[in-house]
GROMACS .gro file of N, CA and C in nm:
model
  489
    1GLY      N    1   0.083  -0.119   0.000
    1GLY     CA    2   0.002   0.000  -0.001
    1GLY      C    3   0.087   0.124   0.000
    2PHE      N    4   0.024   0.239  -0.017
    2PHE     CA    5   0.095   0.364  -0.010
    2PHE      C    6   0.002   0.465   0.058
    3ARG      N    7   0.060   0.578   0.097
    3ARG     CA    8  -0.021   0.680   0.164
    3ARG      C    9  -0.064   0.785   0.068
    4GLN      N   10  -0.187   0.838   0.087
    4GLN     CA   11  -0.238   0.945   0.002
    4GLN      C   12  -0.313   1.044   0.092
    5ARG      N   13  -0.331   1.162   0.038
    5ARG     CA   14  -0.413   1.262   0.110
    5ARG      C   15  -0.554   1.260   0.051
    6VAL      N   16  -0.650   1.242   0.137
    6VAL     CA   17  -0.792   1.241   0.091
    6VAL      C   18  -0.867   1.350   0.165
    7GLN      N   19  -0.970   1.402   0.100
    7GLN     CA   20  -1.052   1.506   0.164
    7GLN      C   21  -1.125   1.448   0.284
    8ALA      N   22  -1.115   1.519   0.395
    8ALA     CA   23  -1.186   1.476   0.515
    8ALA      C   24  -1.331   1.532   0.510
    9ARG      N   25  -1.422   1.458   0.568
    9ARG     CA   26  -1.560   1.506   0.570
    9ARG      C   27  -1.597   1.533   0.716
   10ASP      N   28  -1.599   1.660   0.752
   10ASP     CA   29  -1.636   1.698   0.887
   10ASP      C   30  -1.755   1.791   0.872
   11ASP      N   31  -1.872   1.743   0.898
   11ASP     CA   32  -1.995   1.818   0.877
   11ASP      C   33  -2.005   1.940   0.967
   12SER      N   34  -1.928   1.943   1.074
   12SER     CA   35  -1.934   2.060   1.163
   12SER      C   36  -1.869   2.184   1.102
   13CYS      N   37  -1.781   2.163   1.006
   13CYS     CA   38  -1.715   2.283   0.946
   13CYS      C   39  -1.719   2.277   0.791
   14ILE      N   40  -1.660   2.172   0.733
   14ILE     CA   41  -1.657   2.165   0.586
   14ILE      C   42  -1.795   2.160   0.526
   15GLY      N   43  -1.878   2.079   0.588
   15GLY     CA   44  -2.014   2.062   0.535
   15GLY      C   45  -2.096   2.190   0.546
   16THR      N   46  -2.062   2.277   0.640
   16THR     CA   47  -2.139   2.402   0.656
   16THR      C   48  -2.069   2.519   0.591
   17GLY      N   49  -1.950   2.496   0.537
   17GLY     CA   50  -1.878   2.602   0.471
   17GLY      C   51  -1.801   2.692   0.567
   18LYS      N   52  -1.791   2.656   0.692
   18LYS     CA   53  -1.724   2.737   0.793
   18LYS      C   54  -1.570   2.728   0.785
   19CYS      N   55  -1.518   2.614   0.739
   19CYS     CA   56  -1.373   2.592   0.734
   19CYS      C   57  -1.332   2.613   0.587
   20THR      N   58  -1.258   2.719   0.564
   20THR     CA   59  -1.223   2.752   0.425
   20THR      C   60  -1.075   2.752   0.400
   21LYS      N   61  -0.992   2.746   0.506
   21LYS     CA   62  -0.849   2.745   0.484
   21LYS      C   63  -0.785   2.654   0.585
   22TYR      N   64  -0.659   2.622   0.558
   22TYR     CA   65  -0.582   2.528   0.644
   22TYR      C   66  -0.574   2.578   0.783
   23GLY      N   67  -0.607   2.492   0.882
   23GLY     CA   68  -0.589   2.525   1.024
   23GLY      C   69  -0.695   2.617   1.078
   24SER      N   70  -0.803   2.648   1.006
   24SER     CA   71  -0.902   2.742   1.061
   24SER      C   72  -1.008   2.670   1.143
   25CYS      N   73  -1.002   2.539   1.156
   25CYS     CA   74  -1.100   2.465   1.234
   25CYS      C   75  -1.025   2.383   1.338
   26SER      N   76  -1.060   2.402   1.464
   26SER     CA   77  -0.991   2.330   1.572
   26SER      C   78  -1.019   2.180   1.565
   27ALA      N   79  -1.130   2.141   1.505
   27ALA     CA   80  -1.165   1.997   1.490
   27ALA      C   81  -1.084   1.931   1.381
   28CYS      N   82  -1.027   2.011   1.291
   28CYS     CA   83  -0.953   1.959   1.176
   28CYS      C   84  -0.809   2.018   1.178
   29PRO      N   85  -0.722   1.974   1.269
   29PRO     CA   86  -0.590   2.034   1.282
   29PRO      C   87  -0.501   2.014   1.158
   30ASP      N   88  -0.527   1.912   1.078
   30ASP     CA   89  -0.444   1.887   0.959
   30ASP      C   90  -0.502   1.952   0.837
   31GLY      N   91  -0.596   2.039   0.851
   31GLY     CA   92  -0.658   2.103   0.737
   31GLY      C   93  -0.772   2.020   0.677
   32LEU      N   94  -0.802   2.049   0.551
   32LEU     CA   95  -0.914   1.988   0.485
   32LEU      C   96  -0.888   1.849   0.431
   33THR      N   97  -0.768   1.795   0.451
   33THR     CA   98  -0.740   1.657   0.407
   33THR      C   99  -0.680   1.581   0.520
   34GLN      N  100  -0.688   1.453   0.507
   34GLN     CA  101  -0.626   1.360   0.606
   34GLN      C  102  -0.550   1.253   0.532
   35THR      N  103  -0.450   1.197   0.598
   35THR     CA  104  -0.372   1.093   0.533
   35THR      C  105  -0.445   0.959   0.549
   36ASP      N  106  -0.453   0.883   0.441
   36ASP     CA  107  -0.519   0.755   0.445
   36ASP      C  108  -0.429   0.656   0.370
   37GLU      N  109  -0.437   0.532   0.406
   37GLU     CA  110  -0.355   0.428   0.338
   37GLU      C  111  -0.443   0.352   0.242
   38VAL      N  112  -0.394   0.333   0.120
   38VAL     CA  113  -0.468   0.264   0.013
   38VAL      C  114  -0.380   0.152  -0.040
   39GLN      N  115  -0.442   0.040  -0.075
   39GLN     CA  116  -0.369  -0.072  -0.134
   39GLN      C  117  -0.411  -0.081  -0.281
   40LEU      N  118  -0.312  -0.084  -0.368
   40LEU     CA  119  -0.336  -0.101  -0.511
   40LEU      C  120  -0.279  -0.238  -0.553
   41ASP      N  121  -0.358  -0.315  -0.628
   41ASP     CA  122  -0.307  -0.439  -0.679
   41ASP      C  123  -0.239  -0.415  -0.813
   42VAL      N  124  -0.114  -0.451  -0.826
   42VAL     CA  125  -0.037  -0.426  -0.947
   42VAL      C  126  -0.010  -0.564  -1.015
   43PHE      N  127  -0.051  -0.573  -1.139
   43PHE     CA  128  -0.030  -0.696  -1.217
   43PHE      C  129   0.068  -0.670  -1.328
   44ILE      N  130   0.184  -0.736  -1.317
   44ILE     CA  131   0.287  -0.727  -1.423
   44ILE      C  132   0.264  -0.840  -1.519
   45THR      N  133   0.229  -0.810  -1.641
   45THR     CA  134   0.199  -0.917  -1.740
   45THR      C  135   0.326  -0.961  -1.809
   46PRO      N  136   0.334  -1.088  -1.851
   46PRO     CA  137   0.450  -1.137  -1.921
   46PRO      C  138   0.479  -1.051  -2.044
   47GLY      N  139   0.604  -1.017  -2.064
   47GLY     CA  140   0.644  -0.939  -2.180
   47GLY      C  141   0.651  -0.789  -2.156
   48MET      N  142   0.607  -0.740  -2.039
   48MET     CA  143   0.617  -0.596  -2.015
   48MET      C  144   0.761  -0.557  -2.023
   49ASP      N  145   0.785  -0.436  -2.073
   49ASP     CA  146   0.922  -0.388  -2.100
   49ASP      C  147   0.950  -0.264  -2.015
   50ASP      N  148   1.077  -0.227  -2.014
   50ASP     CA  149   1.117  -0.102  -1.948
   50ASP      C  150   1.033   0.013  -2.006
   51ASP      N  151   0.995   0.103  -1.917
   51ASP     CA  152   0.918   0.223  -1.955
   51ASP      C  153   0.772   0.194  -1.987
   52ASP      N  154   0.727   0.066  -1.979
   52ASP     CA  155   0.581   0.043  -1.983
   52ASP      C  156   0.523   0.106  -1.858
   53THR      N  157   0.399   0.149  -1.865
   53THR     CA  158   0.337   0.214  -1.748
   53THR      C  159   0.209   0.146  -1.708
   54LEU      N  160   0.178   0.158  -1.583
   54LEU     CA  161   0.050   0.117  -1.528
   54LEU      C  162  -0.011   0.241  -1.463
   55LYS      N  163  -0.138   0.267  -1.500
   55LYS     CA  164  -0.203   0.389  -1.451
   55LYS      C  165  -0.323   0.354  -1.366
   56PHE      N  166  -0.332   0.420  -1.251
   56PHE     CA  167  -0.448   0.402  -1.160
   56PHE      C  168  -0.513   0.541  -1.154
   57ASP      N  169  -0.629   0.552  -1.221
   57ASP     CA  170  -0.702   0.679  -1.233
   57ASP      C  171  -0.760   0.722  -1.099
   58GLY      N  172  -0.741   0.851  -1.064
   58GLY     CA  173  -0.808   0.911  -0.953
   58GLY      C  174  -0.772   0.861  -0.815
   59VAL      N  175  -0.655   0.803  -0.794
   59VAL     CA  176  -0.621   0.752  -0.661
   59VAL      C  177  -0.503   0.826  -0.599
   60ALA      N  178  -0.454   0.931  -0.661
   60ALA     CA  179  -0.345   1.008  -0.602
   60ALA      C  180  -0.398   1.104  -0.498
   61ASP      N  181  -0.313   1.192  -0.446
   61ASP     CA  182  -0.355   1.287  -0.343
   61ASP      C  183  -0.473   1.371  -0.386
   62GLU      N  184  -0.556   1.403  -0.288
   62GLU     CA  185  -0.669   1.492  -0.311
   62GLU      C  186  -0.638   1.626  -0.247
   63LYS      N  187  -0.693   1.731  -0.308
   63LYS     CA  188  -0.681   1.867  -0.250
   63LYS      C  189  -0.808   1.938  -0.284
   64VAL      N  190  -0.858   2.012  -0.184
   64VAL     CA  191  -0.983   2.085  -0.207
   64VAL      C  192  -0.969   2.180  -0.319
   65GLY      N  193  -1.065   2.178  -0.412
   65GLY     CA  194  -1.064   2.267  -0.527
   65GLY      C  195  -0.989   2.212  -0.646
   66PHE      N  196  -0.926   2.096  -0.635
   66PHE     CA  197  -0.853   2.036  -0.747
   66PHE      C  198  -0.906   1.896  -0.776
   67GLN      N  199  -0.883   1.854  -0.898
   67GLN     CA  200  -0.924   1.717  -0.942
   67GLN      C  201  -0.819   1.621  -0.885
   68THR      N  202  -0.867   1.507  -0.835
   68THR     CA  203  -0.775   1.402  -0.783
   68THR      C  204  -0.685   1.352  -0.893
   69GLY      N  205  -0.558   1.339  -0.862
   69GLY     CA  206  -0.459   1.293  -0.960
   69GLY      C  207  -0.459   1.143  -0.978
   70ASP      N  208  -0.373   1.098  -1.069
   70ASP     CA  209  -0.356   0.957  -1.100
   70ASP      C  210  -0.221   0.906  -1.044
   71VAL      N  211  -0.214   0.779  -1.018
   71VAL     CA  212  -0.087   0.717  -0.980
   71VAL      C  213  -0.035   0.646  -1.105
   72ILE      N  214   0.085   0.677  -1.147
   72ILE     CA  215   0.142   0.616  -1.265
   72ILE      C  216   0.271   0.546  -1.225
   73LEU      N  217   0.276   0.413  -1.251
   73LEU     CA  218   0.395   0.335  -1.220
   73LEU      C  219   0.471   0.306  -1.349
   74HIS      N  220   0.601   0.327  -1.346
   74HIS     CA  221   0.688   0.298  -1.460
   74HIS      C  222   0.763   0.172  -1.432
   75ILE      N  223   0.759   0.077  -1.526
   75ILE     CA  224   0.827  -0.051  -1.510
   75ILE      C  225   0.978  -0.034  -1.535
   76ARG      N  226   1.057  -0.088  -1.448
   76ARG     CA  227   1.205  -0.088  -1.460
   76ARG      C  228   1.253  -0.232  -1.437
   77SER      N  229   1.329  -0.281  -1.530
   77SER     CA  230   1.388  -0.418  -1.518
   77SER      C  231   1.509  -0.415  -1.428
   78ILE      N  232   1.529  -0.526  -1.360
   78ILE     CA  233   1.649  -0.544  -1.281
   78ILE      C  234   1.756  -0.601  -1.372
   79ARG      N  235   1.876  -0.545  -1.364
   79ARG     CA  236   1.988  -0.592  -1.444
   79ARG      C  237   2.022  -0.736  -1.408
   80HIS      N  238   2.042  -0.824  -1.510
   80HIS     CA  239   2.073  -0.962  -1.489
   80HIS      C  240   2.225  -0.981  -1.505
   81GLU      N  241   2.276  -1.081  -1.438
   81GLU     CA  242   2.422  -1.108  -1.439
   81GLU      C  243   2.473  -1.148  -1.578
   82PHE      N  244   2.392  -1.224  -1.655
   82PHE     CA  245   2.440  -1.273  -1.783
   82PHE      C  246   2.359  -1.224  -1.904
   83PHE      N  247   2.230  -1.203  -1.886
   83PHE     CA  248   2.143  -1.168  -1.999
   83PHE      C  249   2.115  -1.019  -2.006
   84VAL      N  250   2.109  -0.969  -2.131
   84VAL     CA  251   2.067  -0.831  -2.159
   84VAL      C  252   1.943  -0.842  -2.245
   85ARG      N  253   1.839  -0.767  -2.203
   85ARG     CA  254   1.711  -0.771  -2.280
   85ARG      C  255   1.712  -0.657  -2.379
   86LYS      N  256   1.673  -0.690  -2.503
   86LYS     CA  257   1.648  -0.591  -2.608
   86LYS      C  258   1.514  -0.624  -2.664
   87LYS      N  259   1.412  -0.547  -2.617
   87LYS     CA  260   1.272  -0.576  -2.652
   87LYS      C  261   1.235  -0.719  -2.611
   88ASN      N  262   1.200  -0.804  -2.708
   88ASN     CA  263   1.159  -0.941  -2.674
   88ASN      C  264   1.277  -1.042  -2.679
   89ASP      N  265   1.393  -0.993  -2.724
   89ASP     CA  266   1.510  -1.081  -2.737
   89ASP      C  267   1.600  -1.072  -2.616
   90LEU      N  268   1.670  -1.179  -2.589
   90LEU     CA  269   1.773  -1.181  -2.485
   90LEU      C  270   1.907  -1.200  -2.552
   91HIS      N  271   2.009  -1.134  -2.499
   91HIS     CA  272   2.143  -1.143  -2.554
   91HIS      C  273   2.241  -1.178  -2.440
   92MET      N  274   2.337  -1.265  -2.473
   92MET     CA  275   2.438  -1.302  -2.374
   92MET      C  276   2.567  -1.334  -2.443
   93GLY      N  277   2.676  -1.328  -2.369
   93GLY     CA  278   2.806  -1.365  -2.424
   93GLY      C  279   2.848  -1.498  -2.363
   94MET      N  280   2.931  -1.573  -2.439
   94MET     CA  281   2.981  -1.703  -2.389
   94MET      C  282   3.125  -1.716  -2.434
   95ASN      N  283   3.213  -1.742  -2.338
   95ASN     CA  284   3.354  -1.770  -2.368
   95ASN      C  285   3.369  -1.919  -2.394
   96ILE      N  286   3.439  -1.951  -2.501
   96ILE     CA  287   3.468  -2.091  -2.534
   96ILE      C  288   3.617  -2.108  -2.562
   97PRO      N  289   3.677  -2.218  -2.516
   97PRO     CA  290   3.819  -2.239  -2.548
   97PRO      C  291   3.841  -2.266  -2.697
   98LEU      N  292   3.961  -2.238  -2.740
   98LEU     CA  293   3.998  -2.257  -2.885
   98LEU      C  294   3.964  -2.398  -2.932
   99ARG      N  295   3.994  -2.496  -2.852
   99ARG     CA  296   3.965  -2.637  -2.890
   99ARG      C  297   3.818  -2.656  -2.924
  100ASP      N  298   3.728  -2.603  -2.839
  100ASP     CA  299   3.583  -2.616  -2.864
  100ASP      C  300   3.542  -2.537  -2.986
  101ALA      N  301   3.605  -2.420  -3.008
  101ALA     CA  302   3.572  -2.341  -3.126
  101ALA      C  303   3.608  -2.415  -3.255
  102LEU      N  304   3.711  -2.498  -3.250
  102LEU     CA  305   3.757  -2.569  -3.371
  102LEU      C  306   3.682  -2.702  -3.393
  103ILE      N  307   3.652  -2.776  -3.288
  103ILE     CA  308   3.591  -2.909  -3.310
  103ILE      C  309   3.445  -2.921  -3.268
  104GLY      N  310   3.394  -2.814  -3.207
  104GLY     CA  311   3.255  -2.819  -3.165
  104GLY      C  312   3.245  -2.848  -3.014
  105PHE      N  313   3.128  -2.832  -2.960
  105PHE     CA  314   3.111  -2.853  -2.817
  105PHE      C  315   2.959  -2.864  -2.785
  106SER      N  316   2.933  -2.908  -2.665
  106SER     CA  317   2.797  -2.916  -2.612
  106SER      C  318   2.802  -2.871  -2.467
  107THR      N  319   2.715  -2.779  -2.430
  107THR     CA  320   2.709  -2.725  -2.293
  107THR      C  321   2.566  -2.689  -2.260
  108GLN      N  322   2.542  -2.649  -2.140
  108GLN     CA  323   2.409  -2.605  -2.095
  108GLN      C  324   2.423  -2.465  -2.032
  109ILE      N  325   2.314  -2.390  -2.048
  109ILE     CA  326   2.306  -2.260  -1.978
  109ILE      C  327   2.174  -2.262  -1.900
  110GLU      N  328   2.171  -2.185  -1.792
  110GLU     CA  329   2.048  -2.170  -1.718
  110GLU      C  330   1.977  -2.043  -1.765
  111HIS      N  331   1.855  -2.062  -1.814
  111HIS     CA  332   1.772  -1.951  -1.866
  111HIS      C  333   1.723  -1.867  -1.749
  112VAL      N  334   1.676  -1.742  -1.778
  112VAL     CA  335   1.625  -1.657  -1.670
  112VAL      C  336   1.503  -1.720  -1.599
  113ASP      N  337   1.432  -1.810  -1.668
  113ASP     CA  338   1.320  -1.875  -1.603
  113ASP      C  339   1.353  -2.002  -1.530
  114GLY      N  340   1.485  -2.032  -1.522
  114GLY     CA  341   1.532  -2.149  -1.445
  114GLY      C  342   1.552  -2.275  -1.525
  115ARG      N  343   1.500  -2.278  -1.649
  115ARG     CA  344   1.521  -2.395  -1.735
  115ARG      C  345   1.665  -2.407  -1.776
  116HIS      N  346   1.707  -2.531  -1.807
  116HIS     CA  347   1.843  -2.551  -1.863
  116HIS      C  348   1.826  -2.572  -2.013
  117ILE      N  349   1.906  -2.501  -2.088
  117ILE     CA  350   1.896  -2.502  -2.235
  117ILE      C  351   2.029  -2.560  -2.287
  118ASP      N  352   2.022  -2.660  -2.377
  118ASP     CA  353   2.140  -2.719  -2.438
  118ASP      C  354   2.190  -2.632  -2.552
  119ILE      N  355   2.321  -2.612  -2.553
  119ILE     CA  356   2.385  -2.541  -2.663
  119ILE      C  357   2.483  -2.639  -2.726
  120THR      N  358   2.459  -2.671  -2.852
  120THR     CA  359   2.549  -2.767  -2.923
  120THR      C  360   2.595  -2.705  -3.052
  121ARG      N  361   2.725  -2.712  -3.077
  121ARG     CA  362   2.782  -2.664  -3.200
  121ARG      C  363   2.871  -2.777  -3.256
  122HIS      N  364   2.847  -2.815  -3.382
  122HIS     CA  365   2.925  -2.918  -3.449
  122HIS      C  366   3.025  -2.860  -3.548
  123GLU      N  367   3.010  -2.730  -3.576
  123GLU     CA  368   3.095  -2.667  -3.675
  123GLU      C  369   3.194  -2.574  -3.607
  124VAL      N  370   3.288  -2.519  -3.683
  124VAL     CA  371   3.385  -2.423  -3.632
  124VAL      C  372   3.309  -2.297  -3.588
  125THR      N  373   3.344  -2.245  -3.474
  125THR     CA  374   3.282  -2.125  -3.421
  125THR      C  375   3.383  -2.011  -3.420
  126SER      N  376   3.351  -1.905  -3.490
  126SER     CA  377   3.443  -1.790  -3.494
  126SER      C  378   3.420  -1.697  -3.377
  127CYS      N  379   3.526  -1.622  -3.344
  127CYS     CA  380   3.514  -1.523  -3.239
  127CYS      C  381   3.419  -1.413  -3.285
  128GLY      N  382   3.321  -1.378  -3.205
  128GLY     CA  383   3.219  -1.279  -3.239
  128GLY      C  384   3.098  -1.337  -3.309
  129GLU      N  385   3.102  -1.467  -3.341
  129GLU     CA  386   2.988  -1.531  -3.405
  129GLU      C  387   2.868  -1.533  -3.312
  130VAL      N  388   2.747  -1.514  -3.371
  130VAL     CA  389   2.627  -1.512  -3.293
  130VAL      C  390   2.542  -1.633  -3.328
  131HIS      N  391   2.504  -1.707  -3.224
  131HIS     CA  392   2.417  -1.825  -3.239
  131HIS      C  393   2.281  -1.786  -3.187
  132VAL      N  394   2.177  -1.802  -3.266
  132VAL     CA  395   2.040  -1.760  -3.232
  132VAL      C  396   1.956  -1.881  -3.202
  133LEU      N  397   1.895  -1.881  -3.083
  133LEU     CA  398   1.799  -1.986  -3.046
  133LEU      C  399   1.659  -1.925  -3.053
  134ARG      N  400   1.586  -1.963  -3.153
  134ARG     CA  401   1.451  -1.909  -3.178
  134ARG      C  402   1.357  -1.951  -3.063
  135GLY      N  403   1.277  -1.853  -3.020
  135GLY     CA  404   1.175  -1.880  -2.919
  135GLY      C  405   1.228  -1.893  -2.779
  136GLU      N  406   1.354  -1.862  -2.751
  136GLU     CA  407   1.411  -1.872  -2.616
  136GLU      C  408   1.431  -1.736  -2.550
  137GLY      N  409   1.368  -1.633  -2.605
  137GLY     CA  410   1.381  -1.501  -2.544
  137GLY      C  411   1.268  -1.471  -2.447
  138MET      N  412   1.226  -1.346  -2.436
  138MET     CA  413   1.124  -1.304  -2.347
  138MET      C  414   0.985  -1.329  -2.405
  139PRO      N  415   0.884  -1.343  -2.317
  139PRO     CA  416   0.747  -1.355  -2.369
  139PRO      C  417   0.711  -1.227  -2.447
  140ILE      N  418   0.633  -1.251  -2.556
  140ILE     CA  419   0.589  -1.133  -2.634
  140ILE      C  420   0.455  -1.090  -2.580
  141ARG      N  421   0.451  -0.965  -2.536
  141ARG     CA  422   0.331  -0.912  -2.471
  141ARG      C  423   0.212  -0.916  -2.566
  142MET      N  424   0.101  -0.957  -2.511
  142MET     CA  425  -0.029  -0.965  -2.584
  142MET      C  426  -0.023  -1.071  -2.695
  143SER      N  427   0.073  -1.163  -2.686
  143SER     CA  428   0.085  -1.269  -2.784
  143SER      C  429   0.117  -1.399  -2.710
  144PRO      N  430   0.019  -1.456  -2.636
  144PRO     CA  431   0.046  -1.574  -2.553
  144PRO      C  432   0.110  -1.687  -2.628
  145GLY      N  433   0.212  -1.746  -2.565
  145GLY     CA  434   0.280  -1.859  -2.626
  145GLY      C  435   0.391  -1.823  -2.720
  146ASN      N  436   0.409  -1.696  -2.751
  146ASN     CA  437   0.515  -1.652  -2.842
  146ASN      C  438   0.627  -1.584  -2.765
  147PHE      N  439   0.750  -1.609  -2.808
  147PHE     CA  440   0.864  -1.560  -2.737
  147PHE      C  441   0.966  -1.501  -2.838
  148GLY      N  442   1.047  -1.409  -2.790
  148GLY     CA  443   1.158  -1.358  -2.871
  148GLY      C  444   1.269  -1.461  -2.878
  149ASP      N  445   1.384  -1.421  -2.927
  149ASP     CA  446   1.496  -1.512  -2.948
  149ASP      C  447   1.608  -1.487  -2.844
  150LEU      N  448   1.693  -1.587  -2.829
  150LEU     CA  449   1.812  -1.577  -2.745
  150LEU      C  450   1.933  -1.572  -2.839
  151HIS      N  451   2.010  -1.463  -2.827
  151HIS     CA  452   2.130  -1.444  -2.911
  151HIS      C  453   2.251  -1.466  -2.822
  152ILE      N  454   2.337  -1.561  -2.861
  152ILE     CA  455   2.459  -1.591  -2.786
  152ILE      C  456   2.579  -1.552  -2.874
  153THR      N  457   2.658  -1.457  -2.824
  153THR     CA  458   2.777  -1.409  -2.894
  153THR      C  459   2.900  -1.481  -2.832
  154PHE      N  460   2.972  -1.554  -2.917
  154PHE     CA  461   3.087  -1.632  -2.869
  154PHE      C  462   3.216  -1.550  -2.872
  155THR      N  463   3.293  -1.569  -2.768
  155THR     CA  464   3.432  -1.516  -2.763
  155THR      C  465   3.524  -1.640  -2.749
  156VAL      N  466   3.617  -1.648  -2.845
  156VAL     CA  467   3.712  -1.763  -2.842
  156VAL      C  468   3.827  -1.724  -2.750
  157VAL      N  469   3.857  -1.809  -2.652
  157VAL     CA  470   3.966  -1.785  -2.556
  157VAL      C  471   4.084  -1.870  -2.599
  158PHE      N  472   4.194  -1.799  -2.635
  158PHE     CA  473   4.316  -1.866  -2.682
  158PHE      C  474   4.399  -1.908  -2.560
  159PRO      N  475   4.466  -2.021  -2.574
  159PRO     CA  476   4.555  -2.062  -2.461
  159PRO      C  477   4.678  -1.971  -2.456
  160SER      N  478   4.731  -1.958  -2.336
  160SER     CA  479   4.853  -1.874  -2.322
  160SER      C  480   4.977  -1.955  -2.355
  161VAL      N  481   4.968  -2.090  -2.352
  161VAL     CA  482   5.079  -2.177  -2.384
  161VAL      C  483   5.026  -2.294  -2.467
  162LEU      N  484   5.102  -2.329  -2.574
  162LEU     CA  485   5.064  -2.447  -2.654
  162LEU      C  486   5.134  -2.568  -2.600
  163SER      N  487   5.061  -2.681  -2.595
  163SER     CA  488   5.124  -2.803  -2.546
  163SER      C  489   5.103  -2.916  -2.644
   0.00000   0.00000   0.00000
């Protein structure tokens, strides 16, 4: 919940028009408004992106003589250790040893949703090469069951000594 200012209803002064300014009524020491706590239910839908907004009409602070405002929430993503989100796609980097870059490899990564995804390469992998896994990105908003892609950029790690 959060706190907001709402108009107080005190029929001994406001209702009769006797209290017209802040602090003019001994029964209303905080003026014509009082602090009240309100709970808003916020639903984050799959696929929401940074700067998406949620608007709650008419629930912000009230003030006598003014229209009640709106509460607007801006979505902000938390930075992930490995993945970078670009709209519906996820991007990550992966270091691979020279040997794996030349003969291929198989490994697993843990997706942001906790699943383990197999990465298998049978061909030579160049430094800077991007491997795209279709449908392994973020959920596409308003398109249930559809997902963006996961882009993996490989960096080939050369040995410091040949043996």
